[in-house]
Coordinates of C-alpha atoms and ligand atoms in Angstrom, one line a residue:
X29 CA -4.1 2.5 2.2
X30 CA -1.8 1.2 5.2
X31 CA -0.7 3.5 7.9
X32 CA 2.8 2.8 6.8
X33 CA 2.3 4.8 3.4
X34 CA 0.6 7.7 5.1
X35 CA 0.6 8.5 8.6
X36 CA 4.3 7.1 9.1
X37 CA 5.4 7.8 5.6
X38 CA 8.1 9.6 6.8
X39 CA 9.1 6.0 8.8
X40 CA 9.3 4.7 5.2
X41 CA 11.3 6.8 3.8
X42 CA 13.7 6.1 6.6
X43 CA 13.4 2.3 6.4
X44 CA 13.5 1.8 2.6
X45 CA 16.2 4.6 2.0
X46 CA 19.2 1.6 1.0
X47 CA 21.4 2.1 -2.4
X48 CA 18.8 1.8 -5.3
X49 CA 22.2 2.6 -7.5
X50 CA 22.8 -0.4 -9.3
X51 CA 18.6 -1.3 -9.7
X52 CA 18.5 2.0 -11.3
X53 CA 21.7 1.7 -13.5
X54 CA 20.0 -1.6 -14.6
X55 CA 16.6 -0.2 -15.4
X56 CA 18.4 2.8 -17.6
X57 CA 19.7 -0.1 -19.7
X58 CA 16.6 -1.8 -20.0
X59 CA 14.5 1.5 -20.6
X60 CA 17.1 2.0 -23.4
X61 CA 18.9 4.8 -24.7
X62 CA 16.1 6.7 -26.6
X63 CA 14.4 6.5 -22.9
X64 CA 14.4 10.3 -22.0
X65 CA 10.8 10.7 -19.7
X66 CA 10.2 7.5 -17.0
X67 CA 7.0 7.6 -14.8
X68 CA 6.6 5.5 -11.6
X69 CA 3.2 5.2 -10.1
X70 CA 3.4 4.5 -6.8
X71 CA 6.7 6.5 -6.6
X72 CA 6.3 6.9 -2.6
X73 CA 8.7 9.2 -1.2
X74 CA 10.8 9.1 -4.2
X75 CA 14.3 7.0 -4.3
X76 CA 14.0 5.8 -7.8
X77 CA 13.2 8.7 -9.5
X78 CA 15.9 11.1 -8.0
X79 CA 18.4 7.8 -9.2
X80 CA 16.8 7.6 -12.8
X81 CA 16.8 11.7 -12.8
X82 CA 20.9 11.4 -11.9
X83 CA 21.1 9.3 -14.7
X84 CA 19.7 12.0 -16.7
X85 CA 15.7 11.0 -17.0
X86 CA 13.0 13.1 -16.2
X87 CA 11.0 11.5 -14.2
X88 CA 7.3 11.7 -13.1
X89 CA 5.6 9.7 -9.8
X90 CA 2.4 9.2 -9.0
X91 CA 1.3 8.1 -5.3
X92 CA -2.2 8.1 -3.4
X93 CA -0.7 9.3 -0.6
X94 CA -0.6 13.0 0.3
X95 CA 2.4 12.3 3.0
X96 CA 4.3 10.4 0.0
X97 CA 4.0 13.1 -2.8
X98 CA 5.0 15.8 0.0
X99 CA 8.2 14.0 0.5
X100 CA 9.0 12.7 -2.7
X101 CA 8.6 15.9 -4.0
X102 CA 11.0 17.6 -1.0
X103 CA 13.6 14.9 -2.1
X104 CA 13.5 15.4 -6.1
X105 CA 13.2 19.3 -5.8
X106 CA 13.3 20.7 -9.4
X107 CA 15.0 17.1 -10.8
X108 CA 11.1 15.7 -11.0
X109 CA 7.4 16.0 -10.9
X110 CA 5.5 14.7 -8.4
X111 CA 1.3 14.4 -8.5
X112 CA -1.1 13.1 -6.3
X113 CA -3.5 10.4 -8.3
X114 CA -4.7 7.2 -8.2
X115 CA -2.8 4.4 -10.2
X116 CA -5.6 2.8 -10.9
X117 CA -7.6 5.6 -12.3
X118 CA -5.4 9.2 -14.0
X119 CA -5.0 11.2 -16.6
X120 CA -1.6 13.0 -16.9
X121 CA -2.0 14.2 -20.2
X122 CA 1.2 12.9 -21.9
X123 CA 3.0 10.2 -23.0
X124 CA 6.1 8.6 -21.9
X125 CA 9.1 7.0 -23.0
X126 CA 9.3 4.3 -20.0
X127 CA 7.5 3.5 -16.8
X128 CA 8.9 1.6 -13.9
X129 CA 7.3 0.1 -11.0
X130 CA 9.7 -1.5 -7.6
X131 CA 9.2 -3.7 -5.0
X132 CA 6.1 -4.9 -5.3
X133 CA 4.1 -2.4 -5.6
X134 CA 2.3 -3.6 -7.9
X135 CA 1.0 -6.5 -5.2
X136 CA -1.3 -4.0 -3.4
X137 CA -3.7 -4.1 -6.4
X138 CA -6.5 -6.7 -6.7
X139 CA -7.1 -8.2 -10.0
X140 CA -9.3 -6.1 -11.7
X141 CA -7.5 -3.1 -10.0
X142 CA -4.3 -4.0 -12.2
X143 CA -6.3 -4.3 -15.4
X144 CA -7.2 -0.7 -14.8
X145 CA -3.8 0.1 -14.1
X146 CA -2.3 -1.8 -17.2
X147 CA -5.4 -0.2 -19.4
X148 CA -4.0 3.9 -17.7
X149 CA -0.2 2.5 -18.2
X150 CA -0.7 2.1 -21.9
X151 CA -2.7 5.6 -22.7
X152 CA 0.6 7.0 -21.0
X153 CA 3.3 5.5 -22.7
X154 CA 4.8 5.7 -26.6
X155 CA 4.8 2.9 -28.5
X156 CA 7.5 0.6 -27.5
X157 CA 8.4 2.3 -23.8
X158 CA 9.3 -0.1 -21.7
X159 CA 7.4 -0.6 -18.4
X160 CA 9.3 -2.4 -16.1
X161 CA 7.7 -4.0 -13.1
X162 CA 8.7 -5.9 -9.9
X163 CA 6.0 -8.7 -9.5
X164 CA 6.8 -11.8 -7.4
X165 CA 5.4 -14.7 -8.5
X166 CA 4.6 -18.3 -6.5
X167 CA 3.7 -22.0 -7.0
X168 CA 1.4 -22.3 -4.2
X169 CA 2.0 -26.2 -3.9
X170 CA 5.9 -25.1 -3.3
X171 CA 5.0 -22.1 -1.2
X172 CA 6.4 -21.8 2.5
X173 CA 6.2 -18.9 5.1
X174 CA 9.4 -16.9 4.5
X175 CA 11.3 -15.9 6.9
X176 CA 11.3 -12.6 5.5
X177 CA 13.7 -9.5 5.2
X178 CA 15.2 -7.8 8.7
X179 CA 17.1 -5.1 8.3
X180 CA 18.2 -2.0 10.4
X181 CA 18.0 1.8 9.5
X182 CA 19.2 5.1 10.5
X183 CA 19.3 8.4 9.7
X184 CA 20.3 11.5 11.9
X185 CA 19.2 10.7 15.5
X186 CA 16.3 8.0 14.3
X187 CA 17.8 4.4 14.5
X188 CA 15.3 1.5 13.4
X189 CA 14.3 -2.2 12.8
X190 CA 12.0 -2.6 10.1
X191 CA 11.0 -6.2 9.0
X192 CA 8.0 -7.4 5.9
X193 CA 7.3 -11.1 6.6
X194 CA 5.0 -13.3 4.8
X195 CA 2.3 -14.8 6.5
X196 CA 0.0 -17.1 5.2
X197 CA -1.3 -17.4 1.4
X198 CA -4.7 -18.1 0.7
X199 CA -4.2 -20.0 -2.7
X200 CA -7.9 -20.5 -3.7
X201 CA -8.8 -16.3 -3.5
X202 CA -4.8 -15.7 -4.4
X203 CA -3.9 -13.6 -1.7
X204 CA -1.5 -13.3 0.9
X205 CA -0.9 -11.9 4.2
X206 CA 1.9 -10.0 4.5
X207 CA 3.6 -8.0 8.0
X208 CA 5.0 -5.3 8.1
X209 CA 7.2 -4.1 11.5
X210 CA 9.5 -1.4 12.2
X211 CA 10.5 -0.6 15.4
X212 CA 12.2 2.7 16.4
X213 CA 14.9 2.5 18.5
X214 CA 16.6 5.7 18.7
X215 CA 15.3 9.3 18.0
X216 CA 11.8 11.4 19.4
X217 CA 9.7 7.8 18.2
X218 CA 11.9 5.7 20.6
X219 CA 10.0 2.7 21.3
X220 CA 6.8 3.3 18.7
X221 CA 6.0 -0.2 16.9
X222 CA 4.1 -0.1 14.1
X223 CA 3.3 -3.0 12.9
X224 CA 0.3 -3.8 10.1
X225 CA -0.7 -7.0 8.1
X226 CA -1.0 -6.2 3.8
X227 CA -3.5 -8.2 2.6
X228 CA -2.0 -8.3 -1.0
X229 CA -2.7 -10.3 -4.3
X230 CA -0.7 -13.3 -4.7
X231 CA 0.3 -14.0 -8.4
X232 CA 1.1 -17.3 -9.9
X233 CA 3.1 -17.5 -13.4
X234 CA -0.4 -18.9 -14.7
X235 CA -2.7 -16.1 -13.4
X236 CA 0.3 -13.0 -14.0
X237 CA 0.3 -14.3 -17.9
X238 CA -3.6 -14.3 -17.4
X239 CA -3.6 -11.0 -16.7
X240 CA -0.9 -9.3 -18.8
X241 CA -2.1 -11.4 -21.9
X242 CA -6.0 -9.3 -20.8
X243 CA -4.2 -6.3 -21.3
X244 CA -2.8 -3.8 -23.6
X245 CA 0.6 -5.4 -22.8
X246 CA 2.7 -8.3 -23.6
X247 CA 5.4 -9.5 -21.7
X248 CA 9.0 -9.8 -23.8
X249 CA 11.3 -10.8 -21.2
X250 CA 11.8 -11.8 -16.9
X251 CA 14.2 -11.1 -15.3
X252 CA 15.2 -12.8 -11.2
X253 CA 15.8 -9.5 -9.4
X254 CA 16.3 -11.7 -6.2
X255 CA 19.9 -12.2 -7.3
X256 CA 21.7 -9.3 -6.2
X257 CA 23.4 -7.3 -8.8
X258 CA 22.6 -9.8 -11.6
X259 CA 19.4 -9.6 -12.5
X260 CA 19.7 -12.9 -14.8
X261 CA 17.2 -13.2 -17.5
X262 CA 14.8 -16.4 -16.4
X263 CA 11.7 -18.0 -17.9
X264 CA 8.4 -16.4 -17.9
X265 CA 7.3 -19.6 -15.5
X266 CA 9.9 -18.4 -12.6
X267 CA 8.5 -18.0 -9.0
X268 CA 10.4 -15.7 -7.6
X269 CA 10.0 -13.2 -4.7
X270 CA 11.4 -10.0 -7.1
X271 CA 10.9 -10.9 -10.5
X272 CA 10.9 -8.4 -13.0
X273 CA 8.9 -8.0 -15.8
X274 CA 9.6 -6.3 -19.0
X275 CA 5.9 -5.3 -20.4
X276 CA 5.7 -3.4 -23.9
X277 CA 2.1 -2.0 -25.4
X278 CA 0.8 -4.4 -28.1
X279 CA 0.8 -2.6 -31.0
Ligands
SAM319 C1 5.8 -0.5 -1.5 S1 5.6 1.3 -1.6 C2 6.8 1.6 -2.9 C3 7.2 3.0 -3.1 C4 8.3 3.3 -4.1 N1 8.0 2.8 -5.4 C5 9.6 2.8 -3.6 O1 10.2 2.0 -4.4 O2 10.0 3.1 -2.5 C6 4.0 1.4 -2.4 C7 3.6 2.8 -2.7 O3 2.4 2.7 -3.6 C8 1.5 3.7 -3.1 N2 0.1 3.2 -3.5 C9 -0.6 2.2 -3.1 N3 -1.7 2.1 -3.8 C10 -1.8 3.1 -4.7 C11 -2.7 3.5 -5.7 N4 -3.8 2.9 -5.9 N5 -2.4 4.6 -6.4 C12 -1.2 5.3 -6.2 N6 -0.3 4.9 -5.3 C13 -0.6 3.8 -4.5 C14 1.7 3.8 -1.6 O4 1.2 5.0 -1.1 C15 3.2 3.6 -1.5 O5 3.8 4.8 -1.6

């Protein structure tokens, strides 16, 4: 686990704190209106629940790091449950009506790391839930370093710069090198950097079908999350940096 997630969790939580308000009001719609319990693994500090539990769900996260659950579970207060667990590898002892996984999260499992998570996903979820996932996919003969996301952050006295930059993609072992930098400008941390390279799995549309067709899921529908506020639906061959992906449990 990167430092990012535990050590300067609380940096996070600063840095990825922008409006998750119309994501969330377009993951109620896909969850559908019988959708009443959601569960995130990898919640990290928490944003998307607390919007799903405004919208009325109850919602569950899961994280591996201790820093994350603390604060996810200061932000949701009595509005959401919170546990410490492994994605790859739990047992919550209940089913749900949806699941939801943002931003990649998904990325920071290997292969056969994500066919335990799929095979945990399904014993946790009713027939027909929805679980909703953000998975980017590339072409790796149309593949380019991006120039990445910059963005800036604040909240009280901290003031930041957080970048996540892709650096190189190995295409044979499908992975890829991602940074990670956030600088803090203003606040007790003035002038930290931390900065830390993800090695992550890179997905193509070939190997992601690969894997979700190995699993107890099948995929019903894509959607380009990389257009802002539309969410369009697309083929299941898009590349795409934010693709989501509507999985439901084979029956
Ligand atoms: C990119 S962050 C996303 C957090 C949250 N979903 C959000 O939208 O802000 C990825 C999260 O996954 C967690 N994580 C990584 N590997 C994990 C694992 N094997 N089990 C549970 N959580 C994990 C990290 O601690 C981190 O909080």
């Amino acid at each position: 686990m990167t430092r990012l997630y535990v050590e300067d969790a609380e940096l996070y939580d600063i840095a990825f704190d922008w409006d998750v308000a119309p994501e969330a009001d377009w993951l109620v719609e896909r969850l559908g209106a019988h959708c009443r319990s959601v569960l995130e693994p990898g919640c990290g500090s928490g944003r998307i629940l607390l919007e799903l539990a405004h919208r009325g769900l109850e919602g569950t996260g899961l994280d591996l790091s201790p820093r994350m659950v603390e604060l996810a579970r200061l932000r949701l207060g009595e509005l959401g449950t919170v546990v410490g667990a492994d994605m790859t590898d739990f047992a919550l002892g209940g089913r749900f009506d949806g699941a939801v996984s943002p931003i990649n999260t998904l990325l920071h499992l290997t292969p056969v790391q994500l066919a335990h998570h799929l095979d945990c996903m399904a014993r946790h979820l009713q027939a027909d839930a929805r679980y909703l996932v953000q998975v980017g996919l590339i072409e790796p003969d149309q593949w380019e370093p991006f120039a990445g996301s910059h963005w800036e952050a604040s909240r009280g006295a901290v003031k930041l710069t957080a970048a996540w930059v892709d650096e190189e993609l190995d295409a044979v072992r499908g992975r890829s090198r991602q940074r990670s930098r956030i600088e803090v400008l203003e606040g007790e941390r003035a002038g930290e950097i931390i900065e830390e390279v993800h090695d992550m799995t890179a997905w193509t549309p070939t190997t992601w079908a690969d894997a979700v067709e190995a699993s107890p899921f099948g995929e019903v529908a894509t959607y380009d999350g990389g257009k802002s506020g539309q969410w369009p639906r697309v083929e299941p061959t898009a590349t795409g940096g934010l693709l989501w992906h509507e999985l439901v449990a084979r029956s």
